[in-house]
Short mmCIF file of C-alpha atoms in Angstrom, two decimals:
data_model
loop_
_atom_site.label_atom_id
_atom_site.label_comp_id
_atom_site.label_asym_id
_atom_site.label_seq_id
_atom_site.Cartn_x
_atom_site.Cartn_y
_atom_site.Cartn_z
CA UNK I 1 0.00 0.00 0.00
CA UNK I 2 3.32 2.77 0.81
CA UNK I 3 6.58 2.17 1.57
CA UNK I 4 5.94 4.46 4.64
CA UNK I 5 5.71 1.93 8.18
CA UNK I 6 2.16 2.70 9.39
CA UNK I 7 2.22 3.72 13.40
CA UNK I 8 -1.04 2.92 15.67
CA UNK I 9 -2.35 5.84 16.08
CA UNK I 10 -1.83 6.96 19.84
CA UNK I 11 -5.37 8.05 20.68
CA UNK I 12 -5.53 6.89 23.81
CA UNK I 13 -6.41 10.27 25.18
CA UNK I 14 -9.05 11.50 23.05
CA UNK I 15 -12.27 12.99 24.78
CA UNK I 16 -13.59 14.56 21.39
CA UNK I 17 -13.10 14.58 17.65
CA UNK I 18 -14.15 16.62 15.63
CA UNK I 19 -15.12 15.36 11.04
CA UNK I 20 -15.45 18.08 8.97
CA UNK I 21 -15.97 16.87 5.18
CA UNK I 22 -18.16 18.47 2.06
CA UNK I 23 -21.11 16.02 1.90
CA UNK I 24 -23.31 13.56 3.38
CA UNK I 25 -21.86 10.40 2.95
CA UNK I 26 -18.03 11.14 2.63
CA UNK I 27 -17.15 10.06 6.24
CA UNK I 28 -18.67 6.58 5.49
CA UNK I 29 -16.27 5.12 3.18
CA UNK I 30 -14.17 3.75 6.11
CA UNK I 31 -13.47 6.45 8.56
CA UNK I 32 -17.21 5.63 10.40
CA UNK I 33 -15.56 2.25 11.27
CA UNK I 34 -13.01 4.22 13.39
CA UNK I 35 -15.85 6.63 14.50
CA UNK I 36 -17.45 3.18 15.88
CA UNK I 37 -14.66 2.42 17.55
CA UNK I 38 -13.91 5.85 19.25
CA UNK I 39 -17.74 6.36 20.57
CA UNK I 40 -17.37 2.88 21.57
CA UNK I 41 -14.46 3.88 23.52
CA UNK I 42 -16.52 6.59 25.06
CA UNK I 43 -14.81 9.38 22.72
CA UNK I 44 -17.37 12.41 21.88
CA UNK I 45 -17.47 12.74 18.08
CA UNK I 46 -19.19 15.66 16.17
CA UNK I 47 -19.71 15.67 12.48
CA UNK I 48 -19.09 18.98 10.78
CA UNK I 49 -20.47 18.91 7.04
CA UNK I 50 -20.09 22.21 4.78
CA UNK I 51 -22.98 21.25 2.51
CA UNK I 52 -26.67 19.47 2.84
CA UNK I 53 -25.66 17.36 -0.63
CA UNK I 54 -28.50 19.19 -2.43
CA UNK I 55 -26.68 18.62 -5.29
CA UNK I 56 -25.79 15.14 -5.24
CA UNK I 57 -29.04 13.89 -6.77
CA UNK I 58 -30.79 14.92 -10.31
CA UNK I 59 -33.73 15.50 -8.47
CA UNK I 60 -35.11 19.16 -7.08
CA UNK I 61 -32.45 20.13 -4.42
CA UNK I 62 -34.76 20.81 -1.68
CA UNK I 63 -36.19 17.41 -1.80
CA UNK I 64 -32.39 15.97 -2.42
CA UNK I 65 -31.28 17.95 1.01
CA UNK I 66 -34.37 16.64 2.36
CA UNK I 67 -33.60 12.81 1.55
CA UNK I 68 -29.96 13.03 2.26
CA UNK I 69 -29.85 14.91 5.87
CA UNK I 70 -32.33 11.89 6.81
CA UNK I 71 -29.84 9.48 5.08
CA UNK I 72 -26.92 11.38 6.97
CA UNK I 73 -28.87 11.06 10.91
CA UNK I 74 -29.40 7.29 10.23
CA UNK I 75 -25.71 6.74 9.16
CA UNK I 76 -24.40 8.39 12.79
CA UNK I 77 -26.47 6.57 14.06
CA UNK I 78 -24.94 3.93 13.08
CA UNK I 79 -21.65 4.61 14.62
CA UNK I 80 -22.91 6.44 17.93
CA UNK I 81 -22.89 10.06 16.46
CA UNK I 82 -25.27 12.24 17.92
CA UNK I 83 -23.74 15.61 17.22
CA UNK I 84 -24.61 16.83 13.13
CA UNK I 85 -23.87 20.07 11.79
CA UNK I 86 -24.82 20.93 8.33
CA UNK I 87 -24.09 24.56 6.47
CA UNK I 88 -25.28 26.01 3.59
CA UNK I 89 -22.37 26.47 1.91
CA UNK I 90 -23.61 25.22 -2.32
CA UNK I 91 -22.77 21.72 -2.96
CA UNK I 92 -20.75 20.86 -6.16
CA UNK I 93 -19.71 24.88 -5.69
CA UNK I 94 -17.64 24.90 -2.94
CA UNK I 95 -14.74 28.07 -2.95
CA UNK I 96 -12.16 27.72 -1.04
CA UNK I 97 -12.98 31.32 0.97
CA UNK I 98 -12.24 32.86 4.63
CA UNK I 99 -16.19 32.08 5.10
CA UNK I 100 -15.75 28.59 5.04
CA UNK I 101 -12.40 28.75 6.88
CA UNK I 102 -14.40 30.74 9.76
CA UNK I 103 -17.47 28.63 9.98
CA UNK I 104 -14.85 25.40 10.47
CA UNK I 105 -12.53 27.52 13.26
CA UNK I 106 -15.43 28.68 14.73
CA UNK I 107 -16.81 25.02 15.36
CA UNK I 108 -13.37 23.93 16.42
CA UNK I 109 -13.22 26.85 19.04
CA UNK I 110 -17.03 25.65 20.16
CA UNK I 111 -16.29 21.80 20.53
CA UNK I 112 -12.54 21.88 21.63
CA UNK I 113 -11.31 18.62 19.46
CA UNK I 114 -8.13 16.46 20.20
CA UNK I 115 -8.39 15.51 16.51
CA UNK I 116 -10.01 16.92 13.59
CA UNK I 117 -10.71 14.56 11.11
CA UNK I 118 -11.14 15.22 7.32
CA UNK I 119 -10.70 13.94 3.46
CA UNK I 120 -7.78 14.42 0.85
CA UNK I 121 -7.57 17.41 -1.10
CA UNK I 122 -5.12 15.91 -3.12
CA UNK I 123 -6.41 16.08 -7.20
CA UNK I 124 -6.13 12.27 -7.88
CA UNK I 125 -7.25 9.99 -4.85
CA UNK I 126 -6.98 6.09 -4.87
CA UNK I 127 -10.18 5.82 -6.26
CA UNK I 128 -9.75 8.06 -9.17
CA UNK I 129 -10.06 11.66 -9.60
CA UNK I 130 -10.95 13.59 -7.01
CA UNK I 131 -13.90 15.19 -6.54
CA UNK I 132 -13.89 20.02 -6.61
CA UNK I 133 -15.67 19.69 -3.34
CA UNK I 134 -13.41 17.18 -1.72
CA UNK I 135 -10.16 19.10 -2.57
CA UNK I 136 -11.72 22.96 -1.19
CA UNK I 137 -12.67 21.04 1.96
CA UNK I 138 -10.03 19.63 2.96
CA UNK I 139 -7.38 22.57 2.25
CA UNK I 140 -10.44 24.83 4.00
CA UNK I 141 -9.89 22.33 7.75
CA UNK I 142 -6.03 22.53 6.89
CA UNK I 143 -6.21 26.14 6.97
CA UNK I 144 -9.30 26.46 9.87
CA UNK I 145 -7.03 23.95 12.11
CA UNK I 146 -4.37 26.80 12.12
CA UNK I 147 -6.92 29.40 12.26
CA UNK I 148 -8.62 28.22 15.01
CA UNK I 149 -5.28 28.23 17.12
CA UNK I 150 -4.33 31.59 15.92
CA UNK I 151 -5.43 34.83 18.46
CA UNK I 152 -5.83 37.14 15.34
CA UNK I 153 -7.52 35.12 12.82
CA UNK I 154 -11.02 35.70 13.12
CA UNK I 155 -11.16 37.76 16.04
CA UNK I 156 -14.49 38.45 16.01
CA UNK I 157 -15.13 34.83 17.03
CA UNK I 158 -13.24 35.83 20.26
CA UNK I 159 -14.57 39.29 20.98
CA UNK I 160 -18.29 38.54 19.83
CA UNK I 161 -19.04 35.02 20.46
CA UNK I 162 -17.05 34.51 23.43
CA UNK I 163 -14.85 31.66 21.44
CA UNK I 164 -11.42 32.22 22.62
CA UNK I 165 -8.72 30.21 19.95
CA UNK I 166 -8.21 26.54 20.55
CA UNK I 167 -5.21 24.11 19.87
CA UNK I 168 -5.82 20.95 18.11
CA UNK I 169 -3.35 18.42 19.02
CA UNK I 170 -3.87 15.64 15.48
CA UNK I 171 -5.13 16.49 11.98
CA UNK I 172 -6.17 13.36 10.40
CA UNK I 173 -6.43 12.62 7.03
CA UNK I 174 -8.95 9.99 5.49
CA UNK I 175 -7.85 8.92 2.22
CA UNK I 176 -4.03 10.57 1.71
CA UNK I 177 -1.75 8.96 -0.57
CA UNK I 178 0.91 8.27 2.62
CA UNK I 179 -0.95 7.25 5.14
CA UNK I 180 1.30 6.77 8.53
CA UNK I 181 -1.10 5.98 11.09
CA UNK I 182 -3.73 3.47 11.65
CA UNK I 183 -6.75 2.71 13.89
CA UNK I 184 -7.39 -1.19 14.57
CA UNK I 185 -11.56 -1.70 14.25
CA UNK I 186 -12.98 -4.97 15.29
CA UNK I 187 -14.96 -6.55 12.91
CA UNK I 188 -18.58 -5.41 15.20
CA UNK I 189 -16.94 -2.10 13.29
CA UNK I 190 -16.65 -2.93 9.93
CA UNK I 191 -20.00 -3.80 9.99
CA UNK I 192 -20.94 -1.02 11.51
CA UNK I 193 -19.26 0.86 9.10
CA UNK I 194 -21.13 -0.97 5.83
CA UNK I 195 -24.48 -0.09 7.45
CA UNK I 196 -22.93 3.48 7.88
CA UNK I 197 -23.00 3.53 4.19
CA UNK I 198 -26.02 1.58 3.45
CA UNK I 199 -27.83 4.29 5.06
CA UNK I 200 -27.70 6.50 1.77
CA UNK I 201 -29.65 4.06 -0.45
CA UNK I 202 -31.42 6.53 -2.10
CA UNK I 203 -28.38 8.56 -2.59
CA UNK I 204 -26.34 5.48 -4.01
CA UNK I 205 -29.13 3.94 -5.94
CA UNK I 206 -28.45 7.24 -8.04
CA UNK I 207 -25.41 6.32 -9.05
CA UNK I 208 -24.86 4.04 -11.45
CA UNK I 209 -22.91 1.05 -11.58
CA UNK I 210 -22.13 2.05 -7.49
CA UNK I 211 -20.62 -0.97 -5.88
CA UNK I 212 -22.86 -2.43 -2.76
CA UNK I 213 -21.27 -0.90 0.45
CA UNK I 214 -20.42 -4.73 1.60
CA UNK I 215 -18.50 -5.45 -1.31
CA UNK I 216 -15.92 -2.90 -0.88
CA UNK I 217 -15.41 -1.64 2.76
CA UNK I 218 -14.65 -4.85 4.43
CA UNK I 219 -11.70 -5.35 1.78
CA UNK I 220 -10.81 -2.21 2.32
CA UNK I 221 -9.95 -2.31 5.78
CA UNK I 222 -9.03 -5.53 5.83
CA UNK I 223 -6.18 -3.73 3.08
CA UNK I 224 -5.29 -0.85 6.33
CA UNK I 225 -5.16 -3.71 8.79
CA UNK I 226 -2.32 -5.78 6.97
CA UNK I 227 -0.61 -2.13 6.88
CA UNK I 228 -0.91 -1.74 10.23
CA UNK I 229 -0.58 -5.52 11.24
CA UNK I 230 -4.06 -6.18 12.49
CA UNK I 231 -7.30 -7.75 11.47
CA UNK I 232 -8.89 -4.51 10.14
CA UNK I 233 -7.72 -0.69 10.54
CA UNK I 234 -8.56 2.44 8.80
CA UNK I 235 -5.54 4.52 7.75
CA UNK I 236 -4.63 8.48 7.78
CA UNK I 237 -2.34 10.30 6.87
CA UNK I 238 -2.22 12.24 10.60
CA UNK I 239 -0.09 15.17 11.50
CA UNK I 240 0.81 15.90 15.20
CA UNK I 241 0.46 19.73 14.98
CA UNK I 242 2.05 20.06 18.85
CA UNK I 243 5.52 19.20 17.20
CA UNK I 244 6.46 15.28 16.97
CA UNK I 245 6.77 14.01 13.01
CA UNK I 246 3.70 12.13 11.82
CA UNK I 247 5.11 9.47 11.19
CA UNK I 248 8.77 7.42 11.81
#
């Protein structure tokens, strides 16, 4: 999979983390089987999401937002997520802008993550090319993680909304061409993580040819886990923004 050793991540001492991605149904192809296993754990985990997917269906958006925030619920619930935050920013029109980068530091500054979790912005991904959304995203939490640390970036969020900067310890990176950490997830995970997925049948049944959720994200992390030298893991490429290298 890379030449890079994979590392455990060392997550021992997470209370909260935070997924910020463009669309319903990004975080389910494989991160929601580490979610699983971090609300198992008793880790708080929030799901940030800049659009409602209104776009993501060739049916009237309202109705498409509509199906897919219902879609979206029954996925968390999947994995023991209780906490979902949708914007309005336009799907398939994301910017990369200071609006979006606000609206993400602002929700770091309000739910005080260990670890923010999002997708790679990188232009061709493992499963082909990657989609305009997916890229502004994930350079937008880059940027907010930073932002969100930073006294006078945003400093209205500190003198108006009483949101003072905070200091996120790991970004984490679903989906990067050199991964370097791993999460072990039991198979009660990987299961959980298919139905994660299931849960946008209306959304999937739109897309043709789309493989069934159970025929790709078991072998999938069953592909991290021999990485990482388990059963199953899901891989990131993380970044310890408190100083130590990511990876050996």
């Amino acid at each position: 999979m890379t030449e890079t050793q994979i590392e455990r991540l060392p997550d021992e001492e997470f209370r909260r983390v935070l997924c910020v991605v463009a669309h319903p149904d990004d975080l389910e192809y494989g991160t929601s089987a580490a979610v699983a296993e971090w609300t198992d754990r008793g880790i708080e985990v929030s799901y940030l999401l800049l659009t409602k997917g209104e776009a993501g269906m060739q049916i009237p958006p309202e109705e498409c937002a509509r199906i897919r925030r219902g879609e979206q619920e029954r996925a968390c619930a999947q994995v023991g997520v209780s906490e979902l935050v949708m914007l309005d920013h336009p799907d398939g029109m994301l910017v990369y802008s200071l609006d979006i980068r606000r609206d993400i530091a602002r929700r770091i500054r309000e739910f005080k993550p260990d670890a923010v979790v999002t997708s790679a912005w990188d232009l061709e991904a493992s499963w082909g090319l990657n989609q305009a959304d997916h890229r502004v995203a994930g350079v937008c939490v880059l940027d907010a993680v930073r932002d969100a640390d930073n006294t006078w970036v945003h400093p209205e969020l500190a003198k108006h909304e009483n949101l003072p900067k905070w200091g996120v310890r790991w970004l984490l990176v679903g989906g990067h061409p050199k991964p370097t950490h791993g999460v072990p997830v039991s198979d009660a995970s990987v299961q959980r993580a298919v139905k994660s997925l299931e849960a946008h049948e209306e959304y999937l049944a739109a897309i043709p040819g789309h493989p069934a959720p159970a025929d790709f994200i078991p072998a999938m992390l069953t592909g991290g886990g021999k990485a990482l030298g388990v059963e199953h893991a899901m891989l990131f490429g993380a970044f310890d923004l408190r100083g130590r290298p990511a990876g050996p």
